[in-house]
Amino acid sequence: RGRRFSHAGLHFTFEVPPDFHLVNSEQAVVAQGPDGARIQFDGDASAKAAGVDPLDYLNRTWAPNLQLQGLERIKVNGLAAATGRARVDSQQQTYDVRLVAIRHDPKRIDRFVFLTPPKATAGLAEALQHTTFSYHILSPAEAAALKPLHIKVVTARSGDTPEQLSKQMAEKTGALERFLVLNGLKPAQPLQPGQKVKLVVE
């Protein structure tokens, strides 16, 4: 929802900074941000992650070749975690990378990768730190309250416009563009009274 990602099955949630756009894929949750910044989140429930200290996991299992600096153990809302940073070259571009490993439960470690161009690192540091510490475990009641979005079909009335109806969409960022694509409409194309249109709602 917007800048917040929540997982009902695994009972966790976190929030990305303003101006970051979340995309969920099968492999990871990715957030694209300004100046080429990027956040990637995933989890490791393999045997290598089970019961391992997050700092040891970070340094020896997850990123043994990165020569991480500033390695430290931290607490993220009561959960054991660790972080470290490095500078890497990728596709003729240099990035500052910060890794965060969080002990989700005895068998799983959740992982953040924060990538920023060096010129943007200092300016984004506080916002990205907020993302780390926004991560927390959902209570059973919070997890049960999470519901997927669904499609609602409505009938356009006289005077209704795409701009007006798109304000009912659950996701406010880019709502008009999503509404147009969802309904096969072109920009500035008027709606006809009685026309059926789809909305994505809570």
PDB file of C-alpha atoms in Angstrom:
ATOM      1  CA  ARG A   1       0.000   0.000   0.000  1.00  0.00           C
ATOM      2  CA  GLY A   2       1.755   3.142  -1.189  1.00  0.00           C
ATOM      3  CA  ARG A   3       5.209   3.152   0.427  1.00  0.00           C
ATOM      4  CA  ARG A   4       4.446   0.315   2.857  1.00  0.00           C
ATOM      5  CA  PHE A   5       5.005  -3.377   2.158  1.00  0.00           C
ATOM      6  CA  SER A   6       3.322  -5.901   4.461  1.00  0.00           C
ATOM      7  CA  HIS A   7       3.326  -9.689   4.298  1.00  0.00           C
ATOM      8  CA  ALA A   8       0.438 -11.408   6.050  1.00  0.00           C
ATOM      9  CA  GLY A   9       1.927 -14.893   5.794  1.00  0.00           C
ATOM     10  CA  LEU A  10       5.354 -14.027   7.197  1.00  0.00           C
ATOM     11  CA  HIS A  11       3.999 -11.354   9.574  1.00  0.00           C
ATOM     12  CA  PHE A  12       6.293  -8.424   8.788  1.00  0.00           C
ATOM     13  CA  THR A  13       6.035  -4.898   7.403  1.00  0.00           C
ATOM     14  CA  PHE A  14       8.304  -2.001   6.431  1.00  0.00           C
ATOM     15  CA  GLU A  15       8.061   1.386   4.739  1.00  0.00           C
ATOM     16  CA  VAL A  16      10.266   2.926   2.055  1.00  0.00           C
ATOM     17  CA  PRO A  17      11.076   6.667   1.870  1.00  0.00           C
ATOM     18  CA  PRO A  18       9.074   9.255  -0.043  1.00  0.00           C
ATOM     19  CA  ASP A  19       9.776   9.296  -3.804  1.00  0.00           C
ATOM     20  CA  PHE A  20      10.504   5.546  -3.807  1.00  0.00           C
ATOM     21  CA  HIS A  21       8.232   3.299  -5.878  1.00  0.00           C
ATOM     22  CA  LEU A  22       7.639  -0.274  -4.656  1.00  0.00           C
ATOM     23  CA  VAL A  23       7.481  -3.267  -6.991  1.00  0.00           C
ATOM     24  CA  ASN A  24       6.928  -6.818  -5.726  1.00  0.00           C
ATOM     25  CA  SER A  25       8.403  -9.700  -7.732  1.00  0.00           C
ATOM     26  CA  GLU A  26       8.798 -13.415  -7.062  1.00  0.00           C
ATOM     27  CA  GLN A  27      12.442 -12.951  -6.082  1.00  0.00           C
ATOM     28  CA  ALA A  28      12.404  -9.714  -4.102  1.00  0.00           C
ATOM     29  CA  VAL A  29      10.647  -6.494  -3.218  1.00  0.00           C
ATOM     30  CA  VAL A  30      12.341  -3.614  -5.029  1.00  0.00           C
ATOM     31  CA  ALA A  31      11.923   0.127  -4.520  1.00  0.00           C
ATOM     32  CA  GLN A  32      13.287   2.524  -7.129  1.00  0.00           C
ATOM     33  CA  GLY A  33      14.151   5.978  -5.836  1.00  0.00           C
ATOM     34  CA  PRO A  34      15.584   9.319  -6.891  1.00  0.00           C
ATOM     35  CA  ASP A  35      19.086   9.749  -8.325  1.00  0.00           C
ATOM     36  CA  GLY A  36      19.295   6.068  -9.217  1.00  0.00           C
ATOM     37  CA  ALA A  37      18.905   4.911  -5.615  1.00  0.00           C
ATOM     38  CA  ARG A  38      17.427   1.451  -5.077  1.00  0.00           C
ATOM     39  CA  ILE A  39      16.253  -0.702  -2.185  1.00  0.00           C
ATOM     40  CA  GLN A  40      16.002  -4.464  -2.478  1.00  0.00           C
ATOM     41  CA  PHE A  41      14.414  -6.668   0.181  1.00  0.00           C
ATOM     42  CA  ASP A  42      14.275 -10.439   0.401  1.00  0.00           C
ATOM     43  CA  GLY A  43      14.636 -13.244   2.922  1.00  0.00           C
ATOM     44  CA  ASP A  44      16.818 -16.276   3.399  1.00  0.00           C
ATOM     45  CA  ALA A  45      15.208 -19.329   4.969  1.00  0.00           C
ATOM     46  CA  SER A  46      17.897 -21.751   3.836  1.00  0.00           C
ATOM     47  CA  ALA A  47      19.931 -23.942   6.157  1.00  0.00           C
ATOM     48  CA  LYS A  48      22.741 -21.356   5.975  1.00  0.00           C
ATOM     49  CA  ALA A  49      20.534 -18.789   7.706  1.00  0.00           C
ATOM     50  CA  ALA A  50      19.138 -20.975  10.456  1.00  0.00           C
ATOM     51  CA  GLY A  51      20.365 -20.064  13.926  1.00  0.00           C
ATOM     52  CA  VAL A  52      23.329 -18.002  12.674  1.00  0.00           C
ATOM     53  CA  ASP A  53      24.310 -14.725  14.315  1.00  0.00           C
ATOM     54  CA  PRO A  54      23.257 -11.936  11.891  1.00  0.00           C
ATOM     55  CA  LEU A  55      26.737 -10.387  11.874  1.00  0.00           C
ATOM     56  CA  ASP A  56      28.389 -13.712  11.041  1.00  0.00           C
ATOM     57  CA  TYR A  57      25.745 -14.352   8.407  1.00  0.00           C
ATOM     58  CA  LEU A  58      26.289 -10.928   6.863  1.00  0.00           C
ATOM     59  CA  ASN A  59      30.051 -11.159   6.756  1.00  0.00           C
ATOM     60  CA  ARG A  60      30.645 -14.842   6.044  1.00  0.00           C
ATOM     61  CA  THR A  61      27.558 -16.133   4.231  1.00  0.00           C
ATOM     62  CA  TRP A  62      25.751 -13.311   2.475  1.00  0.00           C
ATOM     63  CA  ALA A  63      28.578 -11.011   1.350  1.00  0.00           C
ATOM     64  CA  PRO A  64      31.987 -12.590   2.036  1.00  0.00           C
ATOM     65  CA  ASN A  65      33.543 -10.948  -1.036  1.00  0.00           C
ATOM     66  CA  LEU A  66      32.391  -7.375  -0.441  1.00  0.00           C
ATOM     67  CA  GLN A  67      35.023  -6.384   2.143  1.00  0.00           C
ATOM     68  CA  LEU A  68      32.367  -4.738   4.278  1.00  0.00           C
ATOM     69  CA  GLN A  69      33.278  -1.807   6.489  1.00  0.00           C
ATOM     70  CA  GLY A  70      31.589  -0.508   9.624  1.00  0.00           C
ATOM     71  CA  LEU A  71      30.250  -3.914  10.563  1.00  0.00           C
ATOM     72  CA  GLU A  72      28.091  -3.740  13.672  1.00  0.00           C
ATOM     73  CA  ARG A  73      25.366  -5.552  15.515  1.00  0.00           C
ATOM     74  CA  ILE A  74      22.147  -3.571  15.907  1.00  0.00           C
ATOM     75  CA  LYS A  75      18.621  -4.089  17.174  1.00  0.00           C
ATOM     76  CA  VAL A  76      15.659  -3.484  14.869  1.00  0.00           C
ATOM     77  CA  ASN A  77      12.533  -3.211  16.997  1.00  0.00           C
ATOM     78  CA  GLY A  78      13.877  -5.816  19.386  1.00  0.00           C
ATOM     79  CA  LEU A  79      15.178  -8.146  16.669  1.00  0.00           C
ATOM     80  CA  ALA A  80      18.852  -9.094  16.389  1.00  0.00           C
ATOM     81  CA  ALA A  81      20.360  -7.564  13.265  1.00  0.00           C
ATOM     82  CA  ALA A  82      23.627  -6.473  11.691  1.00  0.00           C
ATOM     83  CA  THR A  83      24.754  -3.958   9.113  1.00  0.00           C
ATOM     84  CA  GLY A  84      27.806  -3.119   7.030  1.00  0.00           C
ATOM     85  CA  ARG A  85      28.710  -0.965   4.037  1.00  0.00           C
ATOM     86  CA  ALA A  86      30.916  -1.099   0.956  1.00  0.00           C
ATOM     87  CA  ARG A  87      31.511   0.660  -2.339  1.00  0.00           C
ATOM     88  CA  VAL A  88      30.996  -1.383  -5.494  1.00  0.00           C
ATOM     89  CA  ASP A  89      31.300  -0.895  -9.236  1.00  0.00           C
ATOM     90  CA  SER A  90      28.403  -2.183 -11.324  1.00  0.00           C
ATOM     91  CA  GLN A  91      27.968  -1.780 -15.083  1.00  0.00           C
ATOM     92  CA  GLN A  92      30.435   1.122 -15.281  1.00  0.00           C
ATOM     93  CA  GLN A  93      28.723   2.853 -12.358  1.00  0.00           C
ATOM     94  CA  THR A  94      29.815   3.205  -8.745  1.00  0.00           C
ATOM     95  CA  TYR A  95      27.413   2.632  -5.860  1.00  0.00           C
ATOM     96  CA  ASP A  96      27.546   2.812  -2.113  1.00  0.00           C
ATOM     97  CA  VAL A  97      25.904  -0.312  -0.748  1.00  0.00           C
ATOM     98  CA  ARG A  98      24.601  -0.880   2.759  1.00  0.00           C
ATOM     99  CA  LEU A  99      23.474  -4.350   3.800  1.00  0.00           C
ATOM    100  CA  VAL A 100      21.169  -5.073   6.722  1.00  0.00           C
ATOM    101  CA  ALA A 101      20.435  -8.604   7.962  1.00  0.00           C
ATOM    102  CA  ILE A 102      17.567  -9.012  10.432  1.00  0.00           C
ATOM    103  CA  ARG A 103      16.802 -12.190  12.376  1.00  0.00           C
ATOM    104  CA  HIS A 104      13.103 -12.667  11.546  1.00  0.00           C
ATOM    105  CA  ASP A 105      12.806 -15.965  13.401  1.00  0.00           C
ATOM    106  CA  PRO A 106      15.158 -18.867  14.248  1.00  0.00           C
ATOM    107  CA  LYS A 107      15.052 -20.187  10.669  1.00  0.00           C
ATOM    108  CA  ARG A 108      14.864 -16.996   8.588  1.00  0.00           C
ATOM    109  CA  ILE A 109      16.918 -13.843   8.064  1.00  0.00           C
ATOM    110  CA  ASP A 110      15.358 -10.902   6.232  1.00  0.00           C
ATOM    111  CA  ARG A 111      17.692  -8.731   4.174  1.00  0.00           C
ATOM    112  CA  PHE A 112      17.835  -5.149   2.934  1.00  0.00           C
ATOM    113  CA  VAL A 113      20.226  -3.944   0.240  1.00  0.00           C
ATOM    114  CA  PHE A 114      20.442  -0.164  -0.055  1.00  0.00           C
ATOM    115  CA  LEU A 115      22.175   1.094  -3.211  1.00  0.00           C
ATOM    116  CA  THR A 116      22.945   4.783  -3.662  1.00  0.00           C
ATOM    117  CA  PRO A 117      25.205   6.718  -6.031  1.00  0.00           C
ATOM    118  CA  PRO A 118      27.972   8.230  -3.856  1.00  0.00           C
ATOM    119  CA  LYS A 119      26.747  11.779  -4.496  1.00  0.00           C
ATOM    120  CA  ALA A 120      23.302  10.844  -3.101  1.00  0.00           C
ATOM    121  CA  THR A 121      24.366   8.673  -0.146  1.00  0.00           C
ATOM    122  CA  ALA A 122      24.590  11.362   2.518  1.00  0.00           C
ATOM    123  CA  GLY A 123      21.311  12.981   1.509  1.00  0.00           C
ATOM    124  CA  LEU A 124      19.417   9.671   1.627  1.00  0.00           C
ATOM    125  CA  ALA A 125      21.082   8.199   4.715  1.00  0.00           C
ATOM    126  CA  GLU A 126      18.448   9.268   7.235  1.00  0.00           C
ATOM    127  CA  ALA A 127      15.521   8.179   5.044  1.00  0.00           C
ATOM    128  CA  LEU A 128      17.070   4.779   4.382  1.00  0.00           C
ATOM    129  CA  GLN A 129      17.807   4.316   8.059  1.00  0.00           C
ATOM    130  CA  HIS A 130      14.132   4.996   8.709  1.00  0.00           C
ATOM    131  CA  THR A 131      13.280   2.156   6.320  1.00  0.00           C
ATOM    132  CA  THR A 132      15.498  -0.230   8.279  1.00  0.00           C
ATOM    133  CA  PHE A 133      13.897   0.682  11.592  1.00  0.00           C
ATOM    134  CA  SER A 134      10.375   0.682  10.157  1.00  0.00           C
ATOM    135  CA  TYR A 135      10.720  -3.100   9.788  1.00  0.00           C
ATOM    136  CA  HIS A 136       8.809  -4.942  12.480  1.00  0.00           C
ATOM    137  CA  ILE A 137       6.896  -8.133  13.105  1.00  0.00           C
ATOM    138  CA  LEU A 138       3.120  -7.886  12.758  1.00  0.00           C
ATOM    139  CA  SER A 139       0.892  -9.116  15.542  1.00  0.00           C
ATOM    140  CA  PRO A 140      -1.537 -11.918  14.616  1.00  0.00           C
ATOM    141  CA  ALA A 141      -4.366  -9.358  14.623  1.00  0.00           C
ATOM    142  CA  GLU A 142      -2.447  -6.981  12.324  1.00  0.00           C
ATOM    143  CA  ALA A 143      -1.619  -9.794   9.928  1.00  0.00           C
ATOM    144  CA  ALA A 144      -5.229 -11.019   9.887  1.00  0.00           C
ATOM    145  CA  ALA A 145      -6.432  -7.503   9.085  1.00  0.00           C
ATOM    146  CA  LEU A 146      -4.391  -7.364   5.864  1.00  0.00           C
ATOM    147  CA  LYS A 147      -6.632  -7.864   2.866  1.00  0.00           C
ATOM    148  CA  PRO A 148      -5.767  -7.825  -0.840  1.00  0.00           C
ATOM    149  CA  LEU A 149      -7.003  -5.080  -3.101  1.00  0.00           C
ATOM    150  CA  HIS A 150      -9.901  -6.001  -5.388  1.00  0.00           C
ATOM    151  CA  ILE A 151     -11.639  -4.793  -8.522  1.00  0.00           C
ATOM    152  CA  LYS A 152     -14.901  -2.899  -8.166  1.00  0.00           C
ATOM    153  CA  VAL A 153     -17.085  -2.195 -11.203  1.00  0.00           C
ATOM    154  CA  VAL A 154     -19.030   1.066 -11.124  1.00  0.00           C
ATOM    155  CA  THR A 155     -21.377   2.774 -13.557  1.00  0.00           C
ATOM    156  CA  ALA A 156     -20.367   6.224 -14.759  1.00  0.00           C
ATOM    157  CA  ARG A 157     -22.966   8.903 -14.232  1.00  0.00           C
ATOM    158  CA  SER A 158     -23.518  12.085 -16.195  1.00  0.00           C
ATOM    159  CA  GLY A 159     -20.622  14.438 -15.494  1.00  0.00           C
ATOM    160  CA  ASP A 160     -18.263  11.760 -14.170  1.00  0.00           C
ATOM    161  CA  THR A 161     -14.687  12.070 -15.396  1.00  0.00           C
ATOM    162  CA  PRO A 162     -11.667   9.769 -15.182  1.00  0.00           C
ATOM    163  CA  GLU A 163     -10.015  12.334 -12.892  1.00  0.00           C
ATOM    164  CA  GLN A 164     -12.933  12.165 -10.444  1.00  0.00           C
ATOM    165  CA  LEU A 165     -13.373   8.400 -10.436  1.00  0.00           C
ATOM    166  CA  SER A 166      -9.649   7.677 -10.190  1.00  0.00           C
ATOM    167  CA  LYS A 167      -9.638   9.431  -6.794  1.00  0.00           C
ATOM    168  CA  GLN A 168     -11.502   6.369  -5.466  1.00  0.00           C
ATOM    169  CA  MET A 169      -8.546   4.112  -6.336  1.00  0.00           C
ATOM    170  CA  ALA A 170      -6.768   2.603  -3.335  1.00  0.00           C
ATOM    171  CA  GLU A 171      -3.329   3.590  -4.613  1.00  0.00           C
ATOM    172  CA  LYS A 172      -3.251   7.380  -4.939  1.00  0.00           C
ATOM    173  CA  THR A 173       0.131   7.713  -6.639  1.00  0.00           C
ATOM    174  CA  GLY A 174      -0.425   7.461 -10.383  1.00  0.00           C
ATOM    175  CA  ALA A 175      -4.118   6.691  -9.822  1.00  0.00           C
ATOM    176  CA  LEU A 176      -5.325   8.416 -12.993  1.00  0.00           C
ATOM    177  CA  GLU A 177      -2.801   6.617 -15.187  1.00  0.00           C
ATOM    178  CA  ARG A 178      -3.725   3.269 -13.622  1.00  0.00           C
ATOM    179  CA  PHE A 179      -7.423   4.005 -14.075  1.00  0.00           C
ATOM    180  CA  LEU A 180      -6.939   4.781 -17.770  1.00  0.00           C
ATOM    181  CA  VAL A 181      -4.888   1.645 -18.422  1.00  0.00           C
ATOM    182  CA  LEU A 182      -7.249  -0.565 -16.404  1.00  0.00           C
ATOM    183  CA  ASN A 183     -10.209   0.638 -18.453  1.00  0.00           C
ATOM    184  CA  GLY A 184      -8.532   0.908 -21.857  1.00  0.00           C
ATOM    185  CA  LEU A 185      -9.081   4.667 -22.014  1.00  0.00           C
ATOM    186  CA  LYS A 186      -6.976   7.335 -23.673  1.00  0.00           C
ATOM    187  CA  PRO A 187      -6.019  10.568 -21.888  1.00  0.00           C
ATOM    188  CA  ALA A 188      -8.835  13.142 -22.100  1.00  0.00           C
ATOM    189  CA  GLN A 189     -11.267  10.499 -23.401  1.00  0.00           C
ATOM    190  CA  PRO A 190     -14.694  11.335 -21.889  1.00  0.00           C
ATOM    191  CA  LEU A 191     -16.820   8.794 -20.065  1.00  0.00           C
ATOM    192  CA  GLN A 192     -20.320   8.062 -21.281  1.00  0.00           C
ATOM    193  CA  PRO A 193     -23.231   7.916 -18.799  1.00  0.00           C
ATOM    194  CA  GLY A 194     -23.965   4.250 -18.094  1.00  0.00           C
ATOM    195  CA  GLN A 195     -20.448   3.154 -19.043  1.00  0.00           C
ATOM    196  CA  LYS A 196     -19.032   0.420 -16.794  1.00  0.00           C
ATOM    197  CA  VAL A 197     -15.548   1.127 -15.427  1.00  0.00           C
ATOM    198  CA  LYS A 198     -13.239  -0.708 -13.044  1.00  0.00           C
ATOM    199  CA  LEU A 199     -11.609   0.626  -9.890  1.00  0.00           C
ATOM    200  CA  VAL A 200      -8.956  -0.991  -7.682  1.00  0.00           C
ATOM    201  CA  VAL A 201     -10.177  -0.535  -4.112  1.00  0.00           C
ATOM    202  CA  GLU A 202      -9.565  -1.798  -0.576  1.00  0.00           C
TER     203      GLU A 202
END
